XYZ file of C-alpha atoms in Angstrom:
732
model
C 88.950 124.434 107.859
C 89.462 124.867 111.625
C 88.573 128.085 113.356
C 91.192 129.880 115.437
C 91.891 128.222 118.805
C 90.914 130.065 121.970
C 93.770 131.162 124.208
C 92.271 129.704 127.391
C 89.817 126.925 126.663
C 86.969 125.692 128.860
C 87.327 122.196 127.371
C 90.405 119.933 127.480
C 90.877 117.654 124.472
C 92.685 114.309 124.723
C 92.873 111.537 122.105
C 94.042 108.069 123.177
C 95.634 105.253 121.147
C 92.242 103.616 120.513
C 90.852 106.756 118.922
C 88.616 107.753 121.837
C 88.603 111.529 122.322
C 87.852 112.686 125.858
C 86.459 116.200 126.202
C 86.812 117.407 129.795
C 84.685 120.421 130.649
C 86.805 122.605 132.927
C 86.143 126.342 133.021
C 89.432 127.863 134.277
C 87.709 130.896 135.799
C 84.948 129.250 137.828
C 84.065 126.433 140.211
C 81.342 125.366 137.782
C 80.982 125.000 134.030
C 78.487 127.440 132.527
C 77.309 128.222 129.033
C 79.136 131.516 128.612
C 81.025 133.081 125.695
C 84.272 131.278 126.540
C 82.530 127.911 126.624
C 80.822 128.617 123.302
C 84.173 129.424 121.688
C 85.801 126.382 123.284
C 83.000 124.128 122.073
C 83.444 125.361 118.512
C 87.195 124.694 118.737
C 86.930 121.130 120.017
C 84.234 120.212 117.487
C 86.594 121.445 114.778
C 89.381 119.274 116.266
C 87.107 116.238 116.285
C 86.402 116.718 112.609
C 90.112 117.324 111.918
C 90.855 113.976 113.642
C 87.884 112.165 112.138
C 89.912 109.574 110.227
C 91.278 108.067 113.438
C 88.300 108.977 115.678
C 86.490 105.954 117.154
C 84.336 107.663 119.764
C 83.905 110.674 122.051
C 83.487 110.880 125.830
C 82.333 114.135 127.432
C 83.040 114.510 131.146
C 83.746 117.257 133.679
C 86.569 118.223 136.017
C 84.118 119.990 138.342
C 81.886 118.642 141.111
C 78.953 119.204 138.782
C 78.896 118.129 135.161
C 77.517 121.443 133.953
C 75.668 124.150 135.875
C 73.656 125.692 133.028
C 73.544 129.072 131.335
C 75.306 132.273 132.356
C 72.512 133.779 134.452
C 74.480 136.911 135.284
C 74.780 137.710 131.598
C 71.078 137.020 131.104
C 70.204 139.683 133.682
C 71.998 142.261 131.553
C 70.362 141.593 128.187
C 67.690 143.916 126.806
C 65.241 143.653 123.900
C 67.867 145.437 121.812
C 70.107 142.373 122.217
C 67.574 139.971 120.706
C 69.292 139.502 117.343
C 72.659 138.888 118.995
C 71.222 136.413 121.511
C 69.451 134.486 118.767
C 72.577 134.311 116.589
C 74.817 133.180 119.473
C 72.345 130.500 120.489
C 72.081 129.221 116.939
C 75.873 128.947 116.707
C 76.045 126.854 119.904
C 73.243 124.618 118.665
C 74.982 124.222 115.329
C 78.070 122.905 117.113
C 76.001 120.500 119.240
C 74.347 119.333 116.045
C 77.746 118.732 114.469
C 78.673 116.699 117.549
C 75.683 114.353 117.375
C 76.068 113.818 113.598
C 79.832 113.189 113.587
C 79.345 109.476 112.868
C 80.971 107.915 115.951
C 79.476 107.079 119.373
C 79.357 110.103 121.676
C 78.922 109.330 125.393
C 78.149 111.731 128.243
C 79.794 110.774 131.547
C 77.766 112.678 134.143
C 79.818 112.795 137.325
C 77.617 115.392 138.960
C 74.520 117.474 138.364
C 73.479 118.130 134.775
C 70.898 120.892 134.844
C 69.629 123.026 131.998
C 72.347 123.430 129.408
C 74.234 120.553 131.026
C 71.407 118.166 130.227
C 71.115 119.689 126.756
C 74.756 118.816 126.085
C 74.084 115.294 127.377
C 71.019 114.893 125.133
C 73.203 115.762 122.134
C 75.167 112.592 122.966
C 74.136 109.091 121.910
C 74.470 107.516 125.362
C 74.383 108.928 128.891
C 75.986 107.360 131.979
C 75.507 108.988 135.385
C 77.196 108.559 138.739
C 74.579 107.381 141.238
C 75.896 109.446 144.127
C 72.545 110.383 145.676
C 73.233 114.127 145.546
C 73.406 114.908 141.827
C 70.387 116.342 140.047
C 69.400 115.991 136.412
C 66.700 118.004 134.694
C 65.441 121.175 133.080
C 64.631 123.762 135.796
C 64.428 126.631 133.269
C 60.683 127.132 133.636
C 61.241 128.055 137.299
C 63.489 130.886 136.088
C 61.051 132.164 133.486
C 62.936 130.500 130.613
C 62.835 127.419 128.402
C 65.682 124.997 127.576
C 66.965 126.880 124.540
C 70.042 124.882 123.511
C 68.021 122.005 122.095
C 66.274 120.806 125.239
C 62.725 121.240 123.974
C 63.446 119.888 120.492
C 65.364 116.786 121.615
C 63.185 115.859 124.611
C 60.035 115.973 122.467
C 61.727 113.684 119.928
C 62.903 111.348 122.684
C 59.708 111.036 124.708
C 56.893 112.349 122.547
C 54.976 115.588 122.972
C 52.783 114.713 125.965
C 55.448 112.950 128.054
C 58.109 115.557 127.304
C 55.827 118.391 128.386
C 54.470 116.741 131.531
C 57.513 114.789 132.742
C 60.496 116.833 131.579
C 59.768 120.423 130.548
C 56.786 122.127 132.198
C 57.319 121.257 135.878
C 61.043 122.019 136.118
C 61.734 118.656 137.775
C 65.203 117.968 139.179
C 65.684 114.207 139.463
C 68.245 112.102 141.244
C 70.207 109.844 138.857
C 68.138 106.748 139.688
C 64.914 108.599 138.896
C 66.464 110.061 135.741
C 67.232 106.490 134.672
C 63.596 105.476 135.225
C 62.368 108.364 133.109
C 64.942 107.742 130.381
C 67.040 110.889 130.665
C 70.090 108.686 131.309
C 70.802 105.176 130.042
C 72.835 103.610 132.852
C 74.379 104.284 136.262
C 77.704 103.566 137.922
C 78.315 103.482 141.674
C 81.883 104.770 141.914
C 83.456 107.907 140.399
C 86.430 105.837 139.226
C 84.089 103.708 137.086
C 82.468 106.563 135.192
C 84.872 107.588 132.434
C 86.235 104.026 131.875
C 82.666 102.776 131.488
C 81.841 105.564 129.028
C 85.042 104.912 127.086
C 84.294 101.185 126.936
C 80.756 101.796 125.657
C 82.134 103.968 122.868
C 84.705 101.290 121.948
C 82.113 98.512 122.029
C 79.804 100.431 119.695
C 82.295 102.069 117.311
C 81.186 99.788 114.463
C 77.490 100.130 115.295
C 75.976 102.707 112.950
C 72.762 102.915 114.970
C 74.675 103.665 118.195
C 76.340 106.584 116.388
C 73.060 108.079 115.200
C 70.318 109.863 117.079
C 66.872 108.265 116.688
C 65.518 111.392 114.987
C 68.198 111.158 112.286
C 67.174 107.654 111.178
C 65.028 107.168 108.111
C 62.347 105.198 109.929
C 61.984 107.646 112.836
C 58.569 108.802 114.045
C 57.928 111.045 117.055
C 56.574 108.855 119.897
C 52.847 109.374 120.192
C 52.699 111.196 116.886
C 52.268 114.817 115.817
C 49.263 117.127 116.237
C 47.802 115.648 113.061
C 47.857 112.133 114.540
C 44.231 111.329 115.501
C 45.014 110.094 118.994
C 47.135 113.136 119.864
C 44.803 115.505 118.047
C 41.996 114.330 120.329
C 43.786 115.331 123.538
C 45.932 118.262 122.359
C 43.208 120.933 122.697
C 43.038 120.185 126.434
C 46.716 121.049 126.978
C 46.341 124.880 127.025
C 43.265 124.643 129.260
C 45.104 122.352 131.671
C 48.073 124.707 131.741
C 45.842 127.699 132.372
C 44.155 125.860 135.233
C 47.525 124.949 136.756
C 48.660 128.582 136.517
C 45.244 129.808 137.794
C 45.156 132.227 134.903
C 48.417 133.955 135.875
C 50.294 135.263 132.821
C 53.558 133.341 133.158
C 55.079 133.345 129.658
C 57.607 130.494 130.010
C 55.160 127.550 130.300
C 53.204 128.860 127.320
C 56.396 129.337 125.302
C 57.536 125.803 126.132
C 54.212 124.351 125.039
C 54.197 126.422 121.851
C 57.776 125.522 120.914
C 57.084 121.842 121.583
C 53.855 121.679 119.589
C 55.156 123.737 116.674
C 58.409 121.786 116.631
C 56.678 118.453 116.091
C 55.305 119.628 112.759
C 58.621 120.509 111.112
C 62.095 119.057 110.636
C 64.725 119.081 113.409
C 66.568 122.204 112.241
C 63.398 124.246 111.885
C 62.141 123.063 115.278
C 65.467 124.130 116.760
C 65.121 127.633 115.298
C 61.576 127.898 116.660
C 62.924 126.990 120.092
C 65.656 129.651 119.776
C 63.130 132.345 118.940
C 60.961 131.541 121.945
C 64.029 131.491 124.208
C 65.166 134.866 122.877
C 61.727 136.321 123.514
C 61.775 135.113 127.125
C 65.357 136.026 128.045
C 64.987 139.603 126.787
C 61.753 140.118 128.739
C 61.292 141.379 132.320
C 59.751 138.284 133.932
C 62.775 136.051 133.343
C 65.025 138.717 134.874
C 62.794 138.965 137.939
C 62.705 135.206 138.432
C 66.451 134.728 137.809
C 67.217 137.444 140.360
C 64.960 135.853 142.978
C 65.312 132.114 142.450
C 69.026 132.082 141.728
C 70.875 135.105 143.064
C 68.681 136.057 146.022
C 67.986 132.462 147.045
C 71.667 131.597 146.770
C 72.625 134.569 148.961
C 70.124 133.578 151.655
C 70.998 129.879 151.679
C 74.737 130.521 151.684
C 74.410 132.473 154.914
C 74.853 136.084 153.864
C 73.043 137.122 157.046
C 74.632 134.572 159.392
C 77.067 136.130 161.901
C 80.649 135.290 160.969
C 83.099 133.635 163.317
C 80.550 131.482 165.156
C 81.196 127.738 165.134
C 78.668 125.660 163.204
C 75.983 124.136 165.387
C 74.279 120.768 164.855
C 71.139 119.943 166.822
C 71.057 116.458 168.388
C 67.835 116.397 170.423
C 64.979 118.892 170.011
C 62.152 119.605 172.425
C 58.975 120.625 170.574
C 56.437 122.163 172.945
C 52.893 121.763 171.681
C 51.712 118.872 169.508
C 49.139 120.740 167.444
C 49.363 121.146 163.679
C 52.517 123.297 163.761
C 54.288 121.403 166.533
C 53.567 118.052 164.887
C 54.869 119.359 161.568
C 58.063 120.682 163.168
C 58.620 117.370 164.976
C 58.241 115.480 161.707
C 60.657 117.854 159.941
C 63.266 117.302 162.665
C 62.924 113.515 162.657
C 63.075 113.452 158.860
C 66.643 114.815 158.914
C 67.786 112.459 161.688
C 67.242 114.601 164.799
C 65.751 113.007 167.921
C 62.565 114.796 169.038
C 60.681 114.998 172.322
C 57.141 116.098 171.442
C 55.488 117.466 174.595
C 51.897 118.482 175.231
C 49.626 118.880 178.257
C 48.783 115.185 178.273
C 50.194 112.076 176.644
C 47.148 111.521 174.414
C 47.566 114.960 172.844
C 51.278 114.350 172.269
C 50.561 110.975 170.680
C 48.020 112.589 168.361
C 50.826 114.885 167.252
C 53.000 111.897 166.414
C 50.143 110.509 164.321
C 50.776 113.387 161.917
C 54.289 112.050 161.266
C 52.926 108.526 160.881
C 50.475 109.638 158.205
C 52.902 111.935 156.377
C 55.668 109.323 156.297
C 53.207 106.670 155.053
C 52.463 108.911 152.077
C 56.213 109.225 151.446
C 56.458 105.427 151.311
C 53.601 105.326 148.816
C 55.379 107.913 146.652
C 58.590 105.920 146.777
C 60.616 108.672 148.454
C 60.981 106.674 151.693
C 61.354 102.974 152.417
C 59.306 101.304 155.142
C 62.493 100.760 157.154
C 63.382 104.453 156.875
C 59.846 105.338 157.933
C 60.103 103.242 161.095
C 63.466 104.793 161.922
C 61.941 108.251 161.474
C 59.029 107.470 163.785
C 61.345 105.958 166.406
C 63.023 109.364 166.707
C 59.798 111.033 167.936
C 58.998 110.533 171.639
C 55.569 111.869 172.706
C 55.351 112.891 176.347
C 53.570 114.997 178.935
C 56.456 114.776 181.430
C 58.827 117.785 181.549
C 61.532 115.441 182.835
C 61.718 113.810 179.398
C 63.132 117.058 178.009
C 66.476 116.362 179.696
C 69.350 116.355 177.237
C 67.608 118.512 174.616
C 69.916 121.115 173.074
C 67.144 122.983 171.225
C 63.661 124.036 172.338
C 61.012 125.023 169.788
C 57.826 126.291 171.419
C 54.745 125.932 169.184
C 51.717 126.547 171.417
C 48.830 128.988 170.862
C 49.521 132.704 170.332
C 49.097 133.661 173.973
C 51.911 135.432 175.827
C 51.125 133.966 179.263
C 50.884 130.423 177.887
C 54.151 130.752 176.005
C 55.880 132.145 179.089
C 54.659 129.189 181.140
C 55.732 126.394 178.783
C 59.088 128.043 178.007
C 59.917 128.458 181.698
C 59.041 124.829 182.390
C 61.232 123.617 179.509
C 64.154 125.896 180.343
C 64.514 124.220 183.719
C 64.637 120.731 182.153
C 66.801 121.040 179.027
C 70.557 121.538 178.626
C 71.833 124.649 180.374
C 72.975 126.207 177.091
C 70.106 124.966 174.926
C 68.878 127.164 172.094
C 65.451 128.566 173.054
C 63.046 129.302 170.188
C 59.445 130.389 169.760
C 57.378 129.604 166.681
C 55.250 132.724 167.156
C 53.910 134.385 164.013
C 52.927 137.759 165.483
C 54.001 138.254 169.124
C 57.132 140.359 169.698
C 60.123 138.195 170.580
C 61.443 140.741 173.055
C 58.159 140.509 174.961
C 58.249 136.701 174.950
C 61.879 136.817 176.139
C 60.623 138.215 179.438
C 59.413 134.701 180.264
C 62.821 133.022 180.043
C 65.877 133.337 182.231
C 68.394 133.347 179.358
C 67.189 136.103 177.055
C 70.439 136.035 175.064
C 69.697 132.425 174.053
C 66.125 133.194 172.980
C 65.029 133.789 169.380
C 62.013 133.493 167.091
C 61.853 130.561 164.686
C 58.683 131.105 162.651
C 57.716 128.096 160.524
C 54.972 128.182 157.914
C 52.101 125.760 157.472
C 52.172 123.064 156.278
C 55.718 122.625 157.558
C 56.420 119.680 155.229
C 55.844 121.754 152.103
C 56.768 125.289 153.126
C 60.449 125.971 152.563
C 60.790 129.218 154.513
C 61.686 129.845 158.152
C 61.611 133.410 159.493
C 64.232 133.959 162.200
C 63.319 136.870 164.485
C 66.052 138.571 166.493
C 64.944 140.067 169.815
C 66.529 142.888 171.799
C 68.517 140.447 173.965
C 69.302 137.806 171.306
C 73.044 137.208 170.954
C 74.922 136.829 167.670
C 75.827 133.276 168.656
C 72.152 132.443 169.169
C 71.300 133.890 165.761
C 74.015 131.799 164.105
C 72.830 128.638 165.882
C 69.214 129.261 164.872
C 70.313 129.758 161.267
C 72.216 126.455 161.414
C 69.169 124.618 162.774
C 67.010 125.963 159.933
C 69.541 124.796 157.353
C 69.856 121.436 159.129
C 66.104 121.096 158.596
C 66.692 121.863 154.883
C 64.754 125.120 155.175
C 65.518 128.555 153.722
C 65.986 131.034 156.601
C 65.494 134.791 156.403
C 66.605 136.939 159.331
C 64.488 139.874 160.532
C 64.524 142.155 163.534
C 61.774 142.151 166.123
C 58.559 144.116 165.667
C 54.842 143.424 165.867
C 54.023 141.070 162.987
C 57.710 140.893 162.021
C 57.952 140.897 158.214
C 55.906 138.060 156.733
C 52.820 138.324 158.954
C 52.779 142.093 158.633
C 52.993 142.100 154.830
C 50.611 139.142 154.537
C 48.135 141.174 156.578
C 48.346 144.036 154.093
C 47.310 141.659 151.285
C 44.332 139.994 152.949
C 43.022 143.228 154.416
C 43.125 144.827 150.980
C 40.816 142.060 149.784
C 38.479 142.802 152.702
C 38.589 146.507 151.816
C 37.547 145.700 148.245
C 34.568 143.768 149.612
C 33.670 146.798 151.737
C 33.720 148.877 148.538
C 31.187 146.515 146.965
C 33.485 144.648 144.572
C 32.115 141.214 143.712
C 33.848 138.547 145.861
C 34.642 136.281 142.894
C 36.319 139.219 141.158
C 38.355 139.904 144.308
C 39.638 136.331 144.318
C 40.286 136.052 140.588
C 42.175 139.331 140.475
C 44.633 137.807 142.939
C 45.082 134.391 141.343
C 45.329 135.825 137.836
C 48.237 138.024 138.852
C 50.085 135.060 140.353
C 48.986 134.689 143.981
C 48.402 131.048 144.953
C 45.022 131.876 146.494
C 42.584 134.741 146.847
C 42.740 137.029 149.910
C 39.287 136.024 151.172
C 40.254 132.349 151.104
C 43.495 133.200 152.884
C 41.630 135.129 155.578
C 39.436 132.084 156.152
C 42.556 129.918 156.555
C 44.073 132.112 159.293
C 40.606 132.766 160.852
C 38.801 136.097 160.772
C 39.373 136.662 164.472
C 43.152 136.979 163.946
C 43.008 140.533 162.505
C 40.804 141.499 165.441
C 43.330 140.072 167.921
C 46.199 141.877 166.197
C 44.244 145.148 166.210
C 43.349 144.787 169.880
C 46.914 143.848 170.869
C 48.274 146.861 168.996
C 45.755 149.122 170.732
C 46.615 147.717 174.163
C 50.348 148.173 173.605
C 49.995 151.570 171.996
C 51.873 150.421 168.912
C 50.996 150.324 165.221
C 50.857 147.237 163.043
C 52.380 149.187 160.157
C 50.979 151.732 157.731
C 47.997 149.482 157.105
C 47.306 149.282 160.854
C 44.226 147.137 161.419
C 42.502 149.536 163.834
C 41.770 152.035 161.051
C 41.876 149.789 157.989
C 38.712 149.996 155.824
C 38.636 146.191 155.652
C 38.110 145.880 159.423
C 34.441 146.830 159.096
C 33.945 143.686 156.989
C 35.883 141.527 159.483
C 33.871 142.841 162.434
C 30.584 142.289 160.604
C 31.519 138.757 159.558
C 32.539 137.745 163.084
C 30.108 139.768 165.176
C 26.897 140.146 163.158
C 27.087 137.112 160.881
C 28.910 134.611 163.128
C 31.278 133.495 160.378
C 34.801 133.159 161.775
C 36.693 131.248 159.092
C 37.511 127.744 157.948
C 38.313 126.300 161.394
C 34.857 127.381 162.594
C 33.179 125.829 159.559
C 32.140 129.042 157.823
C 33.688 132.319 156.731
C 33.874 134.036 153.384
C 33.515 130.505 152.044
C 31.177 127.636 152.827
C 32.875 124.351 153.754
C 30.569 121.398 153.061
C 31.456 118.068 154.651
C 31.575 116.576 151.153
C 32.753 118.531 148.158
C 34.837 121.626 147.529
C 34.521 124.949 149.304
C 32.636 127.763 147.575
C 32.128 131.456 148.218
C 29.274 132.114 150.617
C 26.368 133.535 148.573
C 25.502 135.850 151.454
C 28.576 137.970 150.731
C 26.820 139.527 147.761
C 23.720 140.237 149.836
C 25.625 141.916 152.663
C 28.547 143.617 150.915
C 28.543 143.613 147.111
C 26.950 146.614 145.458
C 28.922 146.762 142.200
C 26.444 145.710 139.548
C 28.454 146.887 136.549
C 31.079 144.756 134.833
C 34.580 145.950 135.691
C 36.687 147.102 132.760
C 40.113 145.629 132.083
C 41.618 148.799 133.555
C 39.549 148.445 136.731
C 40.560 144.783 137.046
C 44.256 145.600 136.618
C 43.909 148.262 139.302
C 42.662 145.638 141.744
C 45.773 143.603 140.921
C 47.997 146.658 141.369
C 46.474 147.230 144.781
C 47.507 143.739 145.870
C 51.100 143.887 144.671
C 51.667 147.550 145.543
C 50.315 147.344 149.098
C 52.660 144.420 149.808
C 55.685 146.049 148.194
C 55.045 149.346 149.973
C 54.768 147.593 153.335
C 58.006 145.718 152.526
C 59.778 149.013 151.800
C 58.536 150.282 155.179
C 59.928 147.160 156.867
C 63.279 147.803 155.225
C 63.243 151.469 156.186
C 62.337 150.653 159.809
C 65.137 148.090 160.102
C 62.805 145.104 160.404
C 64.292 143.662 157.221
C 68.036 143.331 156.866
C 68.461 142.794 153.124
C 66.728 142.999 149.769
C 67.412 139.317 149.089
C 65.633 138.276 152.296
C 62.704 140.547 151.444
C 62.291 138.975 148.017
C 62.711 135.370 149.133
C 60.548 135.837 152.217
C 57.728 137.411 150.244
C 57.688 134.622 147.632
C 58.281 131.559 149.798
C 56.489 132.741 152.919
C 53.436 134.677 151.762
C 52.975 133.832 148.093
C 54.007 137.081 146.416
C 53.790 136.425 142.649
C 57.035 134.823 141.526
C 56.889 136.553 138.147
C 57.752 139.828 139.893
C 60.783 138.352 141.653
C 59.664 139.345 145.145
C 58.250 142.416 146.826
C 61.323 144.647 146.363
C 62.261 143.302 142.953
C 58.739 144.351 141.931
C 59.802 147.942 142.635
C 63.043 147.521 140.692
C 61.401 145.784 137.746
C 58.397 148.083 137.442
C 58.308 150.227 134.295
C 60.610 153.122 135.108
C 62.062 151.372 138.165
C 61.580 152.972 141.609
C 60.630 156.280 139.990
C 57.814 154.678 137.997
C 56.718 152.695 141.037
C 56.594 155.898 143.108
C 54.408 157.583 140.510
C 51.909 154.707 140.457
C 51.864 154.457 144.273
C 51.047 158.160 144.464
C 48.110 157.598 142.111
C 46.814 154.729 144.234
C 47.193 156.772 147.429
C 45.139 159.623 145.963
C 42.377 157.221 145.011
C 42.402 154.636 147.830
C 43.922 156.238 150.898
C 47.040 156.790 152.934
C 48.007 153.126 153.207
C 49.376 153.511 149.660
C 51.399 156.619 150.562
C 55.014 156.153 149.395
C 57.348 155.687 152.390
C 60.436 157.923 152.649
C 62.828 155.146 151.592
C 60.955 154.680 148.312
C 61.064 158.416 147.643
C 64.790 158.402 148.398
C 65.493 155.552 145.973
C 63.265 157.042 143.283
C 64.931 160.465 143.452
C 68.389 158.877 143.302
C 67.399 156.460 140.528
C 68.695 153.718 142.788
C 67.210 150.197 142.741
C 66.789 148.190 145.930
């Protein structure tokens, strides 16, 4: 018996004369289809109609009226759930999965016509079909990104992908990495069965496949519902799989560096457990793991950061309104070192002509070599053809002649962090480029307003801080100086987006946002060494709470002389580098001893906190224990967690100070900048979301910060803005 019809359905139902039912996903209240309550009710209705019409039903085609096939789950609703909602979430999920199960067992061919991206729940709907056809438009994405949001594919994605590909391939190629694949790559993997080139071909092709296979019982049945089905590669009791299965958790732990991310572990558990039971039981196991994740704090943190905050930043929430969009045609990159070469490659990769200038032609040509090597690797990976590689390289012109900068509409200076040098190369370029060219500096620490003194058009000057390596780092920090115009800010934002980067906008100050907060992290590691904490413990405390690397390794990367330069510059200018100012930071004694007494300046100099053998991996310098470590006792779990708190709290506190001082403009930019720019643990959702998500919110965070300040010093003292938010019970 049919259930009551919904008043406003998210799915249109049409039956043609041949008995092919077309289900068009079309949420009336949104630009995208999402797995919300209205869709769930609509799905139940149309499945009932299919069964009501079963006598004349020959096949089913599922398509979409939107630009995307299906966007995924209702993330806004997920942010609002609590552990008290667990039973409801589980029951609702099981009802949706029951309807998808009824769809795939209806006894006629069911075809998914993917005319746009099918991510998360969209792919889960497609996997509940017997055949999948995708439009090869070059922009659509297909995959399960849930792990990047702290979740697992809970509407059948784990259960079906394991039964399609086998346990090992499903985990590595589909579930654990959160891959988003273009349609052609999805075809190679087996997520889709065929491609069409034109939108007009999609639904007719799907309809024809259903008609051609209406009498084919196998085409109307999922592989796992056939009597002779076996999971590819076997189950954990299969000898071959049993031999390698114990390595899976160890491999995962190594990939996560010991950080306690629950989603990858839940995915692996649901997949392994699901192979040992029937489909329905495996599906319930998957639902329970999903419910556990979605009602927990880490998924909320990651959803807030990687969906809502990232979307706000990339959609231009901070871009000045009313300024015409700007497209760079020809960029002058000044300085062909590691950063300049990376920026030149990034520009050429998106089709922008580049003039790469250095003091002599040989140096500039060495910079172009970086693009030659990086693009060769892209050809090897299959992401670039040899013809595309040659076109990319043709766009980069190395030079030592300022006259070659003529016609450039953007300048990006990327020379050493020296004010006089930057003034000189900027002045030379300003005379040669277009009269209204955008003028940018890639400085990571020097105040933009000070650098603006070296150019004639201060209103056109702005900071454009890239991160190394440029090819892999998504973030660009845009720094607004005292003279920078709104039009210049908008143009700089447009250039960053043209380069396919994520731009955050900050106001000028020494160290800006990312360098200043990064400094608080690495100097805290140095302070721990000064206290006698074992160096390996210092590093592991960081990686096991989610940082990509330990603070001592990071200090080696940026060189140990950098904190000294920042301290000296702050002293000379009479300014502070923030609450953790380097001139009085307890970690500076370690830095000064390493550089001055021990002659160890960091990775570039061949030795620092780590040794760097010519062959083999780096390792902590044994001399650290001789010179600094005095802690002989084993740290307790509480002591270890306190080290981790010191890392995350010092960064969040410095971020709150940046917001209070007007360096930061928004919470979203703080969260995205801290994750993408300086490696703040993603499980916390960013430096300000860490405050919001801490037990008790800002009030609980304030209490813990006060404890740390009493024990470790004034750098942990809660700033006024934190006190204000805590007293008001107001999240950032």
